Amino acid sequence: MSQCDSCSSKSACGGSCPGGAEKELTDAQKHTRIKHIIVVMSGKGGVGKSSFSSILSIMLRRRGFEVGLLDADITGPSIPKLFGVSDRPGMGEHGIEPVKSASGINLMSMNLLLEHDDDPVVWRGAMVAGVIGQFITEVCWGDLDYLVVDLPPGTGDAPLTILQSLRVSGALIVTTPQSLSNMVVRKGIKMLEMMNIPTLGVAQNMSYLRCDHCDHRMDVFGKSNAEETCKQFNVPLLGEFPLDPGLSELGDAGTIEEYDGEVMTILTEACDSLLKRVAEAENAGGSK
């Protein structure tokens, strides 16, 4: 995707507009400046991608960055539940305004627009893509250091729409130890290579469970193949993250921002190298 000739600074589309440079920027895009866009993706559902996206956003916010989190899983949104947010987005002077979390993370999700959070979104692909387009062009994010995008699982129409519409700094892939999950990871990495989007790393979630009594590590889902996959495609393994019941409890209670367990510790330790890879990817030309 070519750089928008009319963009004097990075907009909500990250400097590139859906459909190419011939489309005029919306007022929301003109008043949105995003330095870095990180997408979090998975080849299949149920790997903890939304929880990981949330922890990544919280960690960046704790480091003093201005952060936005876009829940782009239109038919299966979960971000508002994790953060305990139910306020509807307001309409500001320049466009739709994201809802603020307790720590100041800007949130946008389809669930914030539904009358009841358990109302199903029974739409075909074209309608889903249309709403994603509105999230990109009509939401005024303001000034952000990082926008984290929680993609829907898979390599189909919805994630493709987002990856083609945003100037992505790079992608993180979330998986679990099973061979099936790692097979799907390889599909995701190949998709990103086809689109010339850097893979910032692979996060292996639910890698183990620690015993509360003796601290013994139990590999609940068996031996991991993630390291072999990362070596094969020359992408970094961001870390092996545990299955933490404490994280699930806080997410269920809508207080995930209070989490300070092992998942956060591992991600914080990996943060400097991760942000360095983001900068390197952008200096090398970004995703487009």
Tab-separated table of C-alpha atoms in Angstrom:
chain	number	residue	atom	x	y	z
A	1	MET	CA	0.000	0.000	0.000
A	2	SER	CA	1.419	3.363	-0.991
A	3	GLN	CA	1.935	6.286	1.358
A	4	CYS	CA	-0.920	8.822	1.230
A	5	ASP	CA	0.284	11.912	-0.613
A	6	SER	CA	-2.101	14.054	1.432
A	7	CYS	CA	-0.897	12.813	4.827
A	8	SER	CA	1.377	15.371	6.479
A	9	SER	CA	1.570	13.210	9.592
A	10	LYS	CA	0.544	9.729	10.567
A	11	SER	CA	-3.213	9.420	10.781
A	12	ALA	CA	-5.485	6.769	12.242
A	13	CYS	CA	-4.512	4.655	9.273
A	14	GLY	CA	-0.904	5.058	10.339
A	15	GLY	CA	-0.060	7.140	7.300
A	16	SER	CA	-1.800	4.981	4.694
A	17	CYS	CA	-5.475	5.154	3.913
A	18	PRO	CA	-7.809	2.287	2.962
A	19	GLY	CA	-8.257	2.292	-0.771
A	20	GLY	CA	-5.095	4.250	-1.554
A	21	ALA	CA	-4.021	7.871	-1.712
A	22	GLU	CA	-6.974	8.989	-3.800
A	23	LYS	CA	-9.302	8.851	-0.761
A	24	GLU	CA	-9.541	12.011	1.293
A	25	LEU	CA	-8.784	11.704	4.979
A	26	THR	CA	-11.666	11.931	7.403
A	27	ASP	CA	-11.638	14.542	10.158
A	28	ALA	CA	-10.894	11.775	12.680
A	29	GLN	CA	-7.836	10.655	10.726
A	30	LYS	CA	-6.566	14.207	10.406
A	31	HIS	CA	-6.620	14.560	14.202
A	32	THR	CA	-5.090	11.176	14.948
A	33	ARG	CA	-1.331	10.682	15.202
A	34	ILE	CA	-0.096	7.167	15.942
A	35	LYS	CA	3.627	6.478	16.131
A	36	HIS	CA	3.543	2.665	16.148
A	37	ILE	CA	0.891	0.056	15.367
A	38	ILE	CA	1.369	-3.481	16.709
A	39	VAL	CA	-1.108	-6.158	15.675
A	40	VAL	CA	-1.576	-9.284	17.789
A	41	MET	CA	-2.770	-12.257	15.796
A	42	SER	CA	-3.323	-15.990	16.071
A	43	GLY	CA	-4.022	-18.666	13.528
A	44	LYS	CA	-6.812	-20.121	15.664
A	45	GLY	CA	-9.051	-19.078	18.522
A	46	GLY	CA	-8.730	-20.034	22.169
A	47	VAL	CA	-5.012	-19.292	22.601
A	48	GLY	CA	-5.431	-16.262	24.885
A	49	LYS	CA	-4.761	-13.622	22.224
A	50	SER	CA	-7.099	-10.999	23.727
A	51	SER	CA	-5.626	-11.446	27.203
A	52	PHE	CA	-2.133	-11.117	25.745
A	53	SER	CA	-3.145	-7.982	23.791
A	54	SER	CA	-4.485	-6.519	27.022
A	55	ILE	CA	-1.358	-7.322	29.053
A	56	LEU	CA	0.831	-5.854	26.307
A	57	SER	CA	-1.225	-2.635	26.356
A	58	ILE	CA	-1.133	-2.444	30.159
A	59	MET	CA	2.629	-3.008	30.221
A	60	LEU	CA	3.211	-0.243	27.654
A	61	ARG	CA	0.954	2.108	29.624
A	62	ARG	CA	2.867	1.381	32.843
A	63	ARG	CA	6.039	2.419	31.049
A	64	GLY	CA	4.509	5.854	30.466
A	65	PHE	CA	3.370	5.529	26.860
A	66	GLU	CA	0.080	6.792	25.453
A	67	VAL	CA	-1.658	3.586	24.377
A	68	GLY	CA	-4.745	2.590	22.433
A	69	LEU	CA	-6.236	-0.896	22.191
A	70	LEU	CA	-8.501	-1.718	19.254
A	71	ASP	CA	-10.622	-4.848	19.662
A	72	ALA	CA	-10.934	-5.774	15.987
A	73	ASP	CA	-12.623	-9.115	16.642
A	74	ILE	CA	-16.051	-7.855	15.614
A	75	THR	CA	-17.992	-11.095	16.104
A	76	GLY	CA	-16.174	-12.214	19.266
A	77	PRO	CA	-15.151	-9.069	21.169
A	78	SER	CA	-13.843	-9.515	24.707
A	79	ILE	CA	-11.644	-6.508	25.539
A	80	PRO	CA	-14.347	-4.438	27.353
A	81	LYS	CA	-15.117	-7.384	29.642
A	82	LEU	CA	-11.453	-7.780	30.588
A	83	PHE	CA	-11.154	-4.079	31.469
A	84	GLY	CA	-14.558	-3.786	33.150
A	85	VAL	CA	-15.609	-1.050	30.725
A	86	SER	CA	-19.205	-0.614	29.561
A	87	ASP	CA	-19.487	3.090	28.660
A	88	ARG	CA	-20.527	3.840	25.110
A	89	PRO	CA	-18.032	5.750	22.958
A	90	GLY	CA	-18.946	9.400	22.632
A	91	MET	CA	-19.068	11.570	19.523
A	92	GLY	CA	-16.456	14.290	19.747
A	93	GLU	CA	-15.657	17.290	17.602
A	94	HIS	CA	-13.586	15.251	15.146
A	95	GLY	CA	-15.121	11.781	15.338
A	96	ILE	CA	-15.888	8.843	17.619
A	97	GLU	CA	-13.941	9.053	20.868
A	98	PRO	CA	-12.530	5.876	22.445
A	99	VAL	CA	-13.490	4.914	25.989
A	100	LYS	CA	-10.790	5.317	28.646
A	101	SER	CA	-9.804	2.423	30.886
A	102	ALA	CA	-8.958	2.923	34.562
A	103	SER	CA	-5.275	3.486	33.766
A	104	GLY	CA	-5.930	5.672	30.737
A	105	ILE	CA	-5.752	3.190	27.854
A	106	ASN	CA	-7.966	4.221	24.925
A	107	LEU	CA	-10.351	1.363	24.093
A	108	MET	CA	-12.605	0.692	21.110
A	109	SER	CA	-14.662	-2.454	20.625
A	110	MET	CA	-17.844	-3.622	18.948
A	111	ASN	CA	-19.135	-4.676	22.362
A	112	LEU	CA	-19.158	-1.032	23.458
A	113	LEU	CA	-21.730	-0.348	20.743
A	114	LEU	CA	-24.129	-3.194	21.580
A	115	GLU	CA	-27.147	-2.761	23.834
A	116	HIS	CA	-26.200	-5.908	25.793
A	117	ASP	CA	-22.695	-7.347	25.944
A	118	ASP	CA	-23.976	-10.849	25.142
A	119	ASP	CA	-25.868	-9.776	21.997
A	120	PRO	CA	-24.489	-11.778	19.047
A	121	VAL	CA	-23.096	-10.071	15.950
A	122	VAL	CA	-24.467	-12.282	13.174
A	123	TRP	CA	-23.001	-10.616	10.097
A	124	ARG	CA	-21.446	-11.703	6.848
A	125	GLY	CA	-17.891	-10.745	5.935
A	126	ALA	CA	-18.740	-7.573	4.021
A	127	MET	CA	-20.532	-6.034	7.007
A	128	VAL	CA	-17.692	-7.006	9.356
A	129	ALA	CA	-15.182	-5.416	6.994
A	130	GLY	CA	-17.332	-2.278	6.843
A	131	VAL	CA	-17.316	-1.844	10.625
A	132	ILE	CA	-13.562	-2.436	10.724
A	133	GLY	CA	-13.208	0.301	8.130
A	134	GLN	CA	-15.243	2.659	10.312
A	135	PHE	CA	-13.065	1.886	13.331
A	136	ILE	CA	-10.055	2.879	11.233
A	137	THR	CA	-11.473	6.014	9.611
A	138	GLU	CA	-14.055	7.374	12.083
A	139	VAL	CA	-12.400	6.883	15.488
A	140	CYS	CA	-10.320	9.863	16.647
A	141	TRP	CA	-7.503	8.303	18.670
A	142	GLY	CA	-5.607	11.553	19.263
A	143	ASP	CA	-1.862	11.287	19.963
A	144	LEU	CA	-0.718	7.719	20.653
A	145	ASP	CA	2.709	6.190	21.052
A	146	TYR	CA	1.303	2.694	20.449
A	147	LEU	CA	-1.923	1.298	19.062
A	148	VAL	CA	-2.314	-2.400	19.840
A	149	VAL	CA	-4.773	-4.165	17.549
A	150	ASP	CA	-6.351	-7.414	18.753
A	151	LEU	CA	-7.050	-9.168	15.451
A	152	PRO	CA	-9.732	-11.816	14.932
A	153	PRO	CA	-8.229	-15.311	14.666
A	154	GLY	CA	-7.261	-16.863	11.362
A	155	THR	CA	-5.978	-15.583	8.042
A	156	GLY	CA	-9.308	-14.722	6.448
A	157	ASP	CA	-11.210	-11.642	5.350
A	158	ALA	CA	-11.388	-9.698	8.633
A	159	PRO	CA	-7.681	-9.787	9.609
A	160	LEU	CA	-6.732	-9.254	5.968
A	161	THR	CA	-8.845	-6.070	5.836
A	162	ILE	CA	-7.025	-4.642	8.856
A	163	LEU	CA	-3.540	-5.591	7.685
A	164	GLN	CA	-4.210	-3.991	4.304
A	165	SER	CA	-5.743	-0.839	5.814
A	166	LEU	CA	-3.195	0.067	8.479
A	167	ARG	CA	0.461	0.934	8.257
A	168	VAL	CA	1.495	-1.816	10.656
A	169	SER	CA	4.830	-1.592	12.467
A	170	GLY	CA	4.859	-5.336	13.025
A	171	ALA	CA	2.889	-8.345	14.241
A	172	LEU	CA	3.031	-10.590	17.289
A	173	ILE	CA	1.713	-14.126	16.918
A	174	VAL	CA	0.191	-15.866	19.942
A	175	THR	CA	0.122	-19.649	20.085
A	176	THR	CA	0.030	-22.584	22.511
A	177	PRO	CA	2.409	-25.588	22.745
A	178	GLN	CA	0.350	-28.105	20.737
A	179	SER	CA	1.624	-29.168	17.322
A	180	LEU	CA	-1.680	-28.101	15.775
A	181	SER	CA	-1.242	-24.558	17.046
A	182	ASN	CA	2.315	-24.355	15.779
A	183	MET	CA	1.213	-25.546	12.351
A	184	VAL	CA	-1.211	-22.616	12.265
A	185	VAL	CA	1.569	-20.271	13.438
A	186	ARG	CA	3.518	-21.188	10.317
A	187	LYS	CA	0.504	-20.190	8.228
A	188	GLY	CA	0.379	-16.824	10.007
A	189	ILE	CA	4.086	-16.140	9.501
A	190	LYS	CA	3.789	-16.996	5.802
A	191	MET	CA	0.783	-14.666	5.494
A	192	LEU	CA	2.782	-11.814	7.037
A	193	GLU	CA	5.710	-12.538	4.708
A	194	MET	CA	3.356	-12.365	1.714
A	195	MET	CA	2.163	-8.945	2.899
A	196	ASN	CA	5.680	-7.706	3.741
A	197	ILE	CA	4.769	-7.189	7.407
A	198	PRO	CA	7.517	-7.918	9.970
A	199	THR	CA	6.884	-10.677	12.491
A	200	LEU	CA	8.069	-9.131	15.762
A	201	GLY	CA	7.920	-12.399	17.640
A	202	VAL	CA	5.966	-15.450	18.710
A	203	ALA	CA	4.444	-15.594	22.191
A	204	GLN	CA	3.767	-19.118	23.371
A	205	ASN	CA	0.853	-18.828	25.774
A	206	MET	CA	-0.388	-21.462	28.258
A	207	SER	CA	3.068	-23.054	28.152
A	208	TYR	CA	2.917	-24.410	31.690
A	209	LEU	CA	1.120	-24.279	35.024
A	210	ARG	CA	2.886	-23.741	38.329
A	211	CYS	CA	1.811	-25.718	41.380
A	212	ASP	CA	0.618	-23.420	44.157
A	213	HIS	CA	2.247	-25.607	46.797
A	214	CYS	CA	5.676	-26.572	45.447
A	215	ASP	CA	6.160	-24.216	42.455
A	216	HIS	CA	6.687	-27.245	40.189
A	217	ARG	CA	6.257	-26.476	36.483
A	218	MET	CA	3.709	-28.716	34.774
A	219	ASP	CA	3.670	-28.741	30.954
A	220	VAL	CA	-0.084	-29.136	30.666
A	221	PHE	CA	-0.192	-29.218	26.851
A	222	GLY	CA	2.997	-31.198	26.316
A	223	LYS	CA	6.366	-30.347	24.819
A	224	SER	CA	6.625	-27.118	22.875
A	225	ASN	CA	7.553	-26.881	19.194
A	226	ALA	CA	7.526	-23.070	19.105
A	227	GLU	CA	11.309	-22.674	19.313
A	228	GLU	CA	11.821	-24.941	16.308
A	229	THR	CA	9.207	-22.992	14.336
A	230	CYS	CA	10.871	-19.677	15.235
A	231	LYS	CA	14.284	-20.951	14.127
A	232	GLN	CA	12.812	-22.240	10.865
A	233	PHE	CA	11.409	-18.824	9.970
A	234	ASN	CA	14.120	-16.758	11.691
A	235	VAL	CA	11.691	-14.966	14.003
A	236	PRO	CA	12.262	-14.421	17.741
A	237	LEU	CA	10.451	-16.359	20.452
A	238	LEU	CA	9.135	-13.562	22.667
A	239	GLY	CA	8.682	-15.916	25.583
A	240	GLU	CA	6.939	-18.936	27.073
A	241	PHE	CA	4.037	-17.609	29.112
A	242	PRO	CA	2.278	-19.626	31.828
A	243	LEU	CA	-1.352	-20.537	32.252
A	244	ASP	CA	-2.103	-18.253	35.210
A	245	PRO	CA	-5.456	-18.689	36.998
A	246	GLY	CA	-4.909	-15.293	38.640
A	247	LEU	CA	-4.963	-13.603	35.257
A	248	SER	CA	-8.208	-15.354	34.354
A	249	GLU	CA	-9.817	-14.329	37.642
A	250	LEU	CA	-8.930	-10.659	37.179
A	251	GLY	CA	-10.127	-10.752	33.576
A	252	ASP	CA	-13.444	-12.271	34.610
A	253	ALA	CA	-13.798	-9.550	37.249
A	254	GLY	CA	-12.998	-6.794	34.738
A	255	THR	CA	-9.892	-5.754	36.667
A	256	ILE	CA	-7.131	-7.048	34.395
A	257	GLU	CA	-5.207	-3.795	34.888
A	258	GLU	CA	-4.455	-4.947	38.449
A	259	TYR	CA	-2.549	-7.994	37.170
A	260	ASP	CA	1.114	-8.206	38.159
A	261	GLY	CA	1.870	-11.910	37.843
A	262	GLU	CA	4.330	-14.056	35.897
A	263	VAL	CA	2.913	-13.259	32.448
A	264	MET	CA	3.495	-9.551	33.072
A	265	THR	CA	6.979	-10.226	34.452
A	266	ILE	CA	8.085	-12.193	31.383
A	267	LEU	CA	6.604	-9.657	28.971
A	268	THR	CA	8.218	-6.748	30.835
A	269	GLU	CA	11.611	-8.477	30.624
A	270	ALA	CA	11.116	-8.898	26.870
A	271	CYS	CA	9.838	-5.345	26.351
A	272	ASP	CA	13.093	-3.571	25.517
A	273	SER	CA	14.046	-6.076	22.822
A	274	LEU	CA	10.475	-6.027	21.474
A	275	LEU	CA	10.365	-2.231	21.151
A	276	LYS	CA	13.824	-2.315	19.572
A	277	ARG	CA	12.484	-4.715	16.917
A	278	VAL	CA	9.550	-2.353	16.295
A	279	ALA	CA	11.972	0.524	15.677
A	280	GLU	CA	14.218	-1.614	13.465
A	281	ALA	CA	11.265	-2.798	11.396
A	282	GLU	CA	10.103	0.785	10.824
A	283	ASN	CA	13.604	1.993	9.985
A	284	ALA	CA	13.822	-0.813	7.433
A	285	GLY	CA	10.713	0.513	5.705
A	286	GLY	CA	7.780	-0.668	7.851
A	287	SER	CA	5.106	-2.908	6.444
A	288	LYS	CA	4.563	-1.207	3.108
